PDB file of C-alpha atoms in Angstrom:
ATOM      1  CA  MET A  16       0.000   0.000   0.000  1.00  0.00           C
ATOM      2  CA  THR A  17       1.287   3.477  -0.827  1.00  0.00           C
ATOM      3  CA  GLU A  18       1.725   6.066   1.885  1.00  0.00           C
ATOM      4  CA  VAL A  19      -1.268   8.373   2.305  1.00  0.00           C
ATOM      5  CA  SER A  20      -0.566  12.096   2.398  1.00  0.00           C
ATOM      6  CA  SER A  21      -2.843  13.504   5.088  1.00  0.00           C
ATOM      7  CA  LEU A  22      -5.635  15.799   4.003  1.00  0.00           C
ATOM      8  CA  THR A  23      -6.724  16.454   7.603  1.00  0.00           C
ATOM      9  CA  GLY A  24      -8.052  19.985   7.941  1.00  0.00           C
ATOM     10  CA  ARG A  25      -8.713  20.403   4.216  1.00  0.00           C
ATOM     11  CA  LEU A  26     -12.081  20.677   2.520  1.00  0.00           C
ATOM     12  CA  LEU A  27     -13.600  18.213   0.114  1.00  0.00           C
ATOM     13  CA  VAL A  28     -15.913  20.076  -2.238  1.00  0.00           C
ATOM     14  CA  ALA A  29     -18.277  17.862  -4.215  1.00  0.00           C
ATOM     15  CA  THR A  30     -17.843  18.135  -7.965  1.00  0.00           C
ATOM     16  CA  PRO A  31     -20.965  18.569 -10.098  1.00  0.00           C
ATOM     17  CA  ALA A  32     -20.310  15.008 -11.351  1.00  0.00           C
ATOM     18  CA  LEU A  33     -20.694  13.428  -7.877  1.00  0.00           C
ATOM     19  CA  ALA A  34     -23.872  11.367  -8.109  1.00  0.00           C
ATOM     20  CA  ASP A  35     -24.368  10.456  -4.417  1.00  0.00           C
ATOM     21  CA  PRO A  36     -27.343  12.524  -3.130  1.00  0.00           C
ATOM     22  CA  ASN A  37     -25.824  12.497   0.382  1.00  0.00           C
ATOM     23  CA  PHE A  38     -23.048  14.701  -0.966  1.00  0.00           C
ATOM     24  CA  ASP A  39     -24.744  16.835  -3.638  1.00  0.00           C
ATOM     25  CA  ARG A  40     -22.895  20.179  -3.478  1.00  0.00           C
ATOM     26  CA  ALA A  41     -21.448  19.176  -0.124  1.00  0.00           C
ATOM     27  CA  VAL A  42     -18.497  20.844   1.558  1.00  0.00           C
ATOM     28  CA  VAL A  43     -16.800  18.358   3.886  1.00  0.00           C
ATOM     29  CA  LEU A  44     -14.199  19.308   6.486  1.00  0.00           C
ATOM     30  CA  LEU A  45     -11.797  16.387   6.922  1.00  0.00           C
ATOM     31  CA  LEU A  46     -11.204  15.818  10.631  1.00  0.00           C
ATOM     32  CA  ASP A  47      -8.997  12.770  10.151  1.00  0.00           C
ATOM     33  CA  HIS A  48      -7.298  11.238   7.119  1.00  0.00           C
ATOM     34  CA  ASP A  49      -4.651   8.533   7.194  1.00  0.00           C
ATOM     35  CA  GLU A  50      -3.959   5.009   5.899  1.00  0.00           C
ATOM     36  CA  GLU A  51      -6.802   3.653   8.075  1.00  0.00           C
ATOM     37  CA  GLY A  52      -9.446   5.817   6.393  1.00  0.00           C
ATOM     38  CA  SER A  53     -11.019   9.248   6.588  1.00  0.00           C
ATOM     39  CA  LEU A  54     -13.624  11.033   8.675  1.00  0.00           C
ATOM     40  CA  GLY A  55     -15.214  14.411   8.100  1.00  0.00           C
ATOM     41  CA  VAL A  56     -18.348  16.481   8.574  1.00  0.00           C
ATOM     42  CA  VAL A  57     -20.540  18.122   5.953  1.00  0.00           C
ATOM     43  CA  LEU A  58     -20.491  21.839   6.744  1.00  0.00           C
ATOM     44  CA  ASN A  59     -23.507  22.887   4.692  1.00  0.00           C
ATOM     45  CA  ARG A  60     -26.414  20.635   5.747  1.00  0.00           C
ATOM     46  CA  PRO A  61     -28.418  22.410   8.482  1.00  0.00           C
ATOM     47  CA  THR A  62     -31.340  20.498   9.960  1.00  0.00           C
ATOM     48  CA  PRO A  63     -34.474  22.039  11.497  1.00  0.00           C
ATOM     49  CA  VAL A  64     -33.450  20.690  14.933  1.00  0.00           C
ATOM     50  CA  GLY A  65     -32.219  23.333  17.363  1.00  0.00           C
ATOM     51  CA  VAL A  66     -29.038  22.614  19.315  1.00  0.00           C
ATOM     52  CA  GLY A  67     -30.962  23.336  22.519  1.00  0.00           C
ATOM     53  CA  ASP A  68     -33.351  20.489  21.710  1.00  0.00           C
ATOM     54  CA  ILE A  69     -30.590  17.893  22.067  1.00  0.00           C
ATOM     55  CA  LEU A  70     -27.633  19.557  23.832  1.00  0.00           C
ATOM     56  CA  GLU A  71     -29.170  22.342  25.881  1.00  0.00           C
ATOM     57  CA  GLY A  72     -25.955  23.393  27.613  1.00  0.00           C
ATOM     58  CA  TRP A  73     -24.143  23.981  24.320  1.00  0.00           C
ATOM     59  CA  ALA A  74     -26.929  25.964  22.590  1.00  0.00           C
ATOM     60  CA  ALA A  75     -25.792  29.382  23.831  1.00  0.00           C
ATOM     61  CA  LEU A  76     -22.282  28.767  22.444  1.00  0.00           C
ATOM     62  CA  THR A  77     -23.291  27.933  18.871  1.00  0.00           C
ATOM     63  CA  GLY A  78     -23.485  30.551  16.167  1.00  0.00           C
ATOM     64  CA  GLU A  79     -26.264  31.277  13.722  1.00  0.00           C
ATOM     65  CA  PRO A  80     -28.052  29.304  12.564  1.00  0.00           C
ATOM     66  CA  GLY A  81     -28.323  27.687  16.003  1.00  0.00           C
ATOM     67  CA  VAL A  82     -29.285  24.292  14.621  1.00  0.00           C
ATOM     68  CA  VAL A  83     -27.717  20.864  14.430  1.00  0.00           C
ATOM     69  CA  PHE A  84     -26.074  20.095  11.094  1.00  0.00           C
ATOM     70  CA  GLN A  85     -26.179  16.694   9.415  1.00  0.00           C
ATOM     71  CA  GLY A  86     -22.489  15.865   9.373  1.00  0.00           C
ATOM     72  CA  GLY A  87     -22.932  12.907   7.056  1.00  0.00           C
ATOM     73  CA  PRO A  88     -24.813   9.671   6.596  1.00  0.00           C
ATOM     74  CA  VAL A  89     -22.895   7.651   9.247  1.00  0.00           C
ATOM     75  CA  SER A  90     -24.012   7.406  12.924  1.00  0.00           C
ATOM     76  CA  LEU A  91     -26.766  10.002  12.772  1.00  0.00           C
ATOM     77  CA  ASP A  92     -27.545   9.300  16.419  1.00  0.00           C
ATOM     78  CA  SER A  93     -24.136  10.603  17.573  1.00  0.00           C
ATOM     79  CA  ALA A  94     -23.032  14.219  17.911  1.00  0.00           C
ATOM     80  CA  LEU A  95     -19.718  15.903  17.126  1.00  0.00           C
ATOM     81  CA  GLY A  96     -18.753  19.420  18.117  1.00  0.00           C
ATOM     82  CA  VAL A  97     -16.335  21.335  15.914  1.00  0.00           C
ATOM     83  CA  ALA A  98     -15.034  24.641  17.214  1.00  0.00           C
ATOM     84  CA  VAL A  99     -12.607  27.364  16.291  1.00  0.00           C
ATOM     85  CA  ILE A 100     -10.361  28.747  19.020  1.00  0.00           C
ATOM     86  CA  PRO A 101      -9.187  32.210  17.940  1.00  0.00           C
ATOM     87  CA  GLY A 102      -5.697  33.490  18.550  1.00  0.00           C
ATOM     88  CA  ASP A 103      -2.344  31.800  18.090  1.00  0.00           C
ATOM     89  CA  SER A 104      -3.292  28.496  16.495  1.00  0.00           C
ATOM     90  CA  SER A 105       0.282  27.226  16.610  1.00  0.00           C
ATOM     91  CA  GLY A 106       0.650  27.497  20.379  1.00  0.00           C
ATOM     92  CA  ASP A 107       0.865  24.484  22.653  1.00  0.00           C
ATOM     93  CA  ARG A 108      -1.796  25.724  25.077  1.00  0.00           C
ATOM     94  CA  VAL A 109      -5.221  24.410  24.245  1.00  0.00           C
ATOM     95  CA  PRO A 110      -8.295  24.567  26.459  1.00  0.00           C
ATOM     96  CA  LEU A 111      -9.458  21.459  28.272  1.00  0.00           C
ATOM     97  CA  GLY A 112     -12.212  19.717  26.327  1.00  0.00           C
ATOM     98  CA  TRP A 113     -10.863  20.745  22.898  1.00  0.00           C
ATOM     99  CA  ARG A 114      -8.532  18.752  20.620  1.00  0.00           C
ATOM    100  CA  ARG A 115      -6.802  20.490  17.731  1.00  0.00           C
ATOM    101  CA  VAL A 116      -7.522  19.050  14.287  1.00  0.00           C
ATOM    102  CA  HIS A 117      -5.851  21.660  12.110  1.00  0.00           C
ATOM    103  CA  GLY A 118      -4.774  25.199  12.908  1.00  0.00           C
ATOM    104  CA  ALA A 119      -7.480  26.903  14.965  1.00  0.00           C
ATOM    105  CA  ILE A 120     -10.069  24.172  14.205  1.00  0.00           C
ATOM    106  CA  GLY A 121     -10.658  21.373  16.672  1.00  0.00           C
ATOM    107  CA  LEU A 122     -13.072  18.860  18.154  1.00  0.00           C
ATOM    108  CA  VAL A 123     -15.024  19.599  21.321  1.00  0.00           C
ATOM    109  CA  ASP A 124     -15.644  16.998  24.012  1.00  0.00           C
ATOM    110  CA  LEU A 125     -19.419  17.360  24.305  1.00  0.00           C
ATOM    111  CA  GLU A 126     -19.297  15.404  27.568  1.00  0.00           C
ATOM    112  CA  ALA A 127     -17.287  18.224  29.154  1.00  0.00           C
ATOM    113  CA  PRO A 128     -19.112  21.049  30.939  1.00  0.00           C
ATOM    114  CA  PRO A 129     -19.796  23.827  28.368  1.00  0.00           C
ATOM    115  CA  GLU A 130     -18.558  26.498  30.784  1.00  0.00           C
ATOM    116  CA  LEU A 131     -15.108  24.894  30.605  1.00  0.00           C
ATOM    117  CA  LEU A 132     -14.774  26.085  26.998  1.00  0.00           C
ATOM    118  CA  ALA A 133     -17.148  29.053  26.873  1.00  0.00           C
ATOM    119  CA  SER A 134     -14.506  31.774  27.227  1.00  0.00           C
ATOM    120  CA  ALA A 135     -12.139  30.201  24.677  1.00  0.00           C
ATOM    121  CA  LEU A 136     -14.547  29.397  21.829  1.00  0.00           C
ATOM    122  CA  GLY A 137     -14.664  31.627  18.788  1.00  0.00           C
ATOM    123  CA  SER A 138     -17.354  29.549  17.108  1.00  0.00           C
ATOM    124  CA  LEU A 139     -19.013  26.178  17.595  1.00  0.00           C
ATOM    125  CA  ARG A 140     -21.072  23.969  15.359  1.00  0.00           C
ATOM    126  CA  ILE A 141     -22.799  20.712  16.359  1.00  0.00           C
ATOM    127  CA  PHE A 142     -23.074  17.859  13.846  1.00  0.00           C
ATOM    128  CA  ALA A 143     -25.268  14.761  13.938  1.00  0.00           C
ATOM    129  CA  GLY A 144     -23.373  11.985  12.212  1.00  0.00           C
ATOM    130  CA  TYR A 145     -20.327  12.150  10.003  1.00  0.00           C
ATOM    131  CA  ALA A 146     -18.955  11.164   6.616  1.00  0.00           C
ATOM    132  CA  GLY A 147     -16.563   8.233   6.665  1.00  0.00           C
ATOM    133  CA  TRP A 148     -14.367   6.389   4.194  1.00  0.00           C
ATOM    134  CA  GLY A 149     -12.484   3.113   4.645  1.00  0.00           C
ATOM    135  CA  PRO A 150      -8.810   2.643   3.751  1.00  0.00           C
ATOM    136  CA  GLY A 151      -8.206   3.832   0.185  1.00  0.00           C
ATOM    137  CA  GLN A 152     -11.876   4.626  -0.453  1.00  0.00           C
ATOM    138  CA  LEU A 153     -11.481   8.416  -0.456  1.00  0.00           C
ATOM    139  CA  GLU A 154      -8.370   8.162  -2.626  1.00  0.00           C
ATOM    140  CA  ASP A 155     -10.411   6.165  -5.154  1.00  0.00           C
ATOM    141  CA  GLU A 156     -13.142   8.839  -5.155  1.00  0.00           C
ATOM    142  CA  LEU A 157     -10.518  11.549  -5.635  1.00  0.00           C
ATOM    143  CA  ALA A 158      -9.018   9.648  -8.579  1.00  0.00           C
ATOM    144  CA  GLU A 159     -12.522   9.369 -10.100  1.00  0.00           C
ATOM    145  CA  GLY A 160     -12.924  13.158  -9.885  1.00  0.00           C
ATOM    146  CA  ALA A 161     -15.725  13.147  -7.292  1.00  0.00           C
ATOM    147  CA  TRP A 162     -14.133  15.800  -5.062  1.00  0.00           C
ATOM    148  CA  TYR A 163     -12.081  18.972  -5.281  1.00  0.00           C
ATOM    149  CA  VAL A 164      -9.587  19.277  -2.402  1.00  0.00           C
ATOM    150  CA  VAL A 165      -9.038  22.845  -1.207  1.00  0.00           C
ATOM    151  CA  GLU A 166      -7.712  24.637   1.865  1.00  0.00           C
ATOM    152  CA  SER A 167     -10.141  25.320   4.687  1.00  0.00           C
ATOM    153  CA  GLU A 168     -10.559  28.614   6.484  1.00  0.00           C
ATOM    154  CA  PRO A 169     -11.685  28.829  10.116  1.00  0.00           C
ATOM    155  CA  GLY A 170     -14.827  30.738   9.037  1.00  0.00           C
ATOM    156  CA  ASP A 171     -15.996  27.769   6.945  1.00  0.00           C
ATOM    157  CA  VAL A 172     -16.934  25.895  10.126  1.00  0.00           C
ATOM    158  CA  SER A 173     -19.386  28.576  11.227  1.00  0.00           C
ATOM    159  CA  SER A 174     -20.615  30.077   7.976  1.00  0.00           C
ATOM    160  CA  PRO A 175     -23.821  31.998   8.797  1.00  0.00           C
ATOM    161  CA  ALA A 176     -25.136  31.150   5.308  1.00  0.00           C
ATOM    162  CA  PRO A 177     -24.352  27.435   4.888  1.00  0.00           C
ATOM    163  CA  GLU A 178     -26.571  27.192   1.794  1.00  0.00           C
ATOM    164  CA  ARG A 179     -24.049  29.422  -0.026  1.00  0.00           C
ATOM    165  CA  LEU A 180     -20.878  27.695   1.254  1.00  0.00           C
ATOM    166  CA  TRP A 181     -20.335  25.437  -1.789  1.00  0.00           C
ATOM    167  CA  ARG A 182     -20.300  28.413  -4.160  1.00  0.00           C
ATOM    168  CA  GLU A 183     -18.308  30.630  -1.768  1.00  0.00           C
ATOM    169  CA  VAL A 184     -15.542  28.063  -1.249  1.00  0.00           C
ATOM    170  CA  LEU A 185     -15.201  27.505  -4.996  1.00  0.00           C
ATOM    171  CA  ARG A 186     -15.391  31.231  -5.791  1.00  0.00           C
ATOM    172  CA  ARG A 187     -12.375  32.016  -3.568  1.00  0.00           C
ATOM    173  CA  GLN A 188     -10.096  29.544  -5.405  1.00  0.00           C
ATOM    174  CA  ARG A 189      -7.369  31.031  -7.603  1.00  0.00           C
ATOM    175  CA  SER A 190      -7.861  28.598 -10.444  1.00  0.00           C
ATOM    176  CA  GLU A 191     -10.470  27.334 -12.873  1.00  0.00           C
ATOM    177  CA  LEU A 192     -12.389  26.052  -9.830  1.00  0.00           C
ATOM    178  CA  ALA A 193     -13.691  29.585  -9.301  1.00  0.00           C
ATOM    179  CA  MET A 194     -15.691  29.174 -12.522  1.00  0.00           C
ATOM    180  CA  VAL A 195     -17.301  25.954 -11.238  1.00  0.00           C
ATOM    181  CA  ALA A 196     -19.054  28.088  -8.596  1.00  0.00           C
ATOM    182  CA  THR A 197     -21.405  29.271 -11.353  1.00  0.00           C
ATOM    183  CA  TYR A 198     -22.325  25.728 -12.405  1.00  0.00           C
ATOM    184  CA  PRO A 199     -26.146  25.524 -12.508  1.00  0.00           C
ATOM    185  CA  ASP A 200     -28.051  23.261 -10.133  1.00  0.00           C
ATOM    186  CA  ASP A 201     -29.632  21.533 -13.121  1.00  0.00           C
ATOM    187  CA  PRO A 202     -27.567  21.975 -16.311  1.00  0.00           C
ATOM    188  CA  SER A 203     -30.381  20.510 -18.432  1.00  0.00           C
ATOM    189  CA  LEU A 204     -32.415  23.689 -17.805  1.00  0.00           C
ATOM    190  CA  ASN A 205     -29.851  25.853 -19.647  1.00  0.00           C
TER     191      ASN A 205
END
């Protein structure tokens, strides 16, 4: 098996050719990527369920929209918290209850008391479920052209307009990907 170059902390942006309805125009933040597989959360799938309905203590710390996001089709009955800690993202000091994933982005221990992290959080988003790939599966999808891989920005995690995130992430690219942002939802209507 060839060595896997980690894409942890990067975004997977669904190409218009991706046929899986779970990932239509999805923007996935990769939280883990190595030879054992990959795990990420879809950043642009808000649900109608308020955070306070399932994790009352964390509701006041989430940004707008204050809803749970569907992180992917796997383990929809589990919750993941992804938060940005502003400031020096390269420092060794991290708050208790937060584990760095990439730069200022990290995972929150939702079992910890929310007040433990309240003063440190810049933004927080709660996800039900996640997107997962077995060993080599994501690499195969990348080779098939199902995903664009681009750099993430801390603001992607807490975009106040998640329905526009796919276009916004593509639009900021300095390549032909910026033109893909204008790709119509249904090209047959052109």
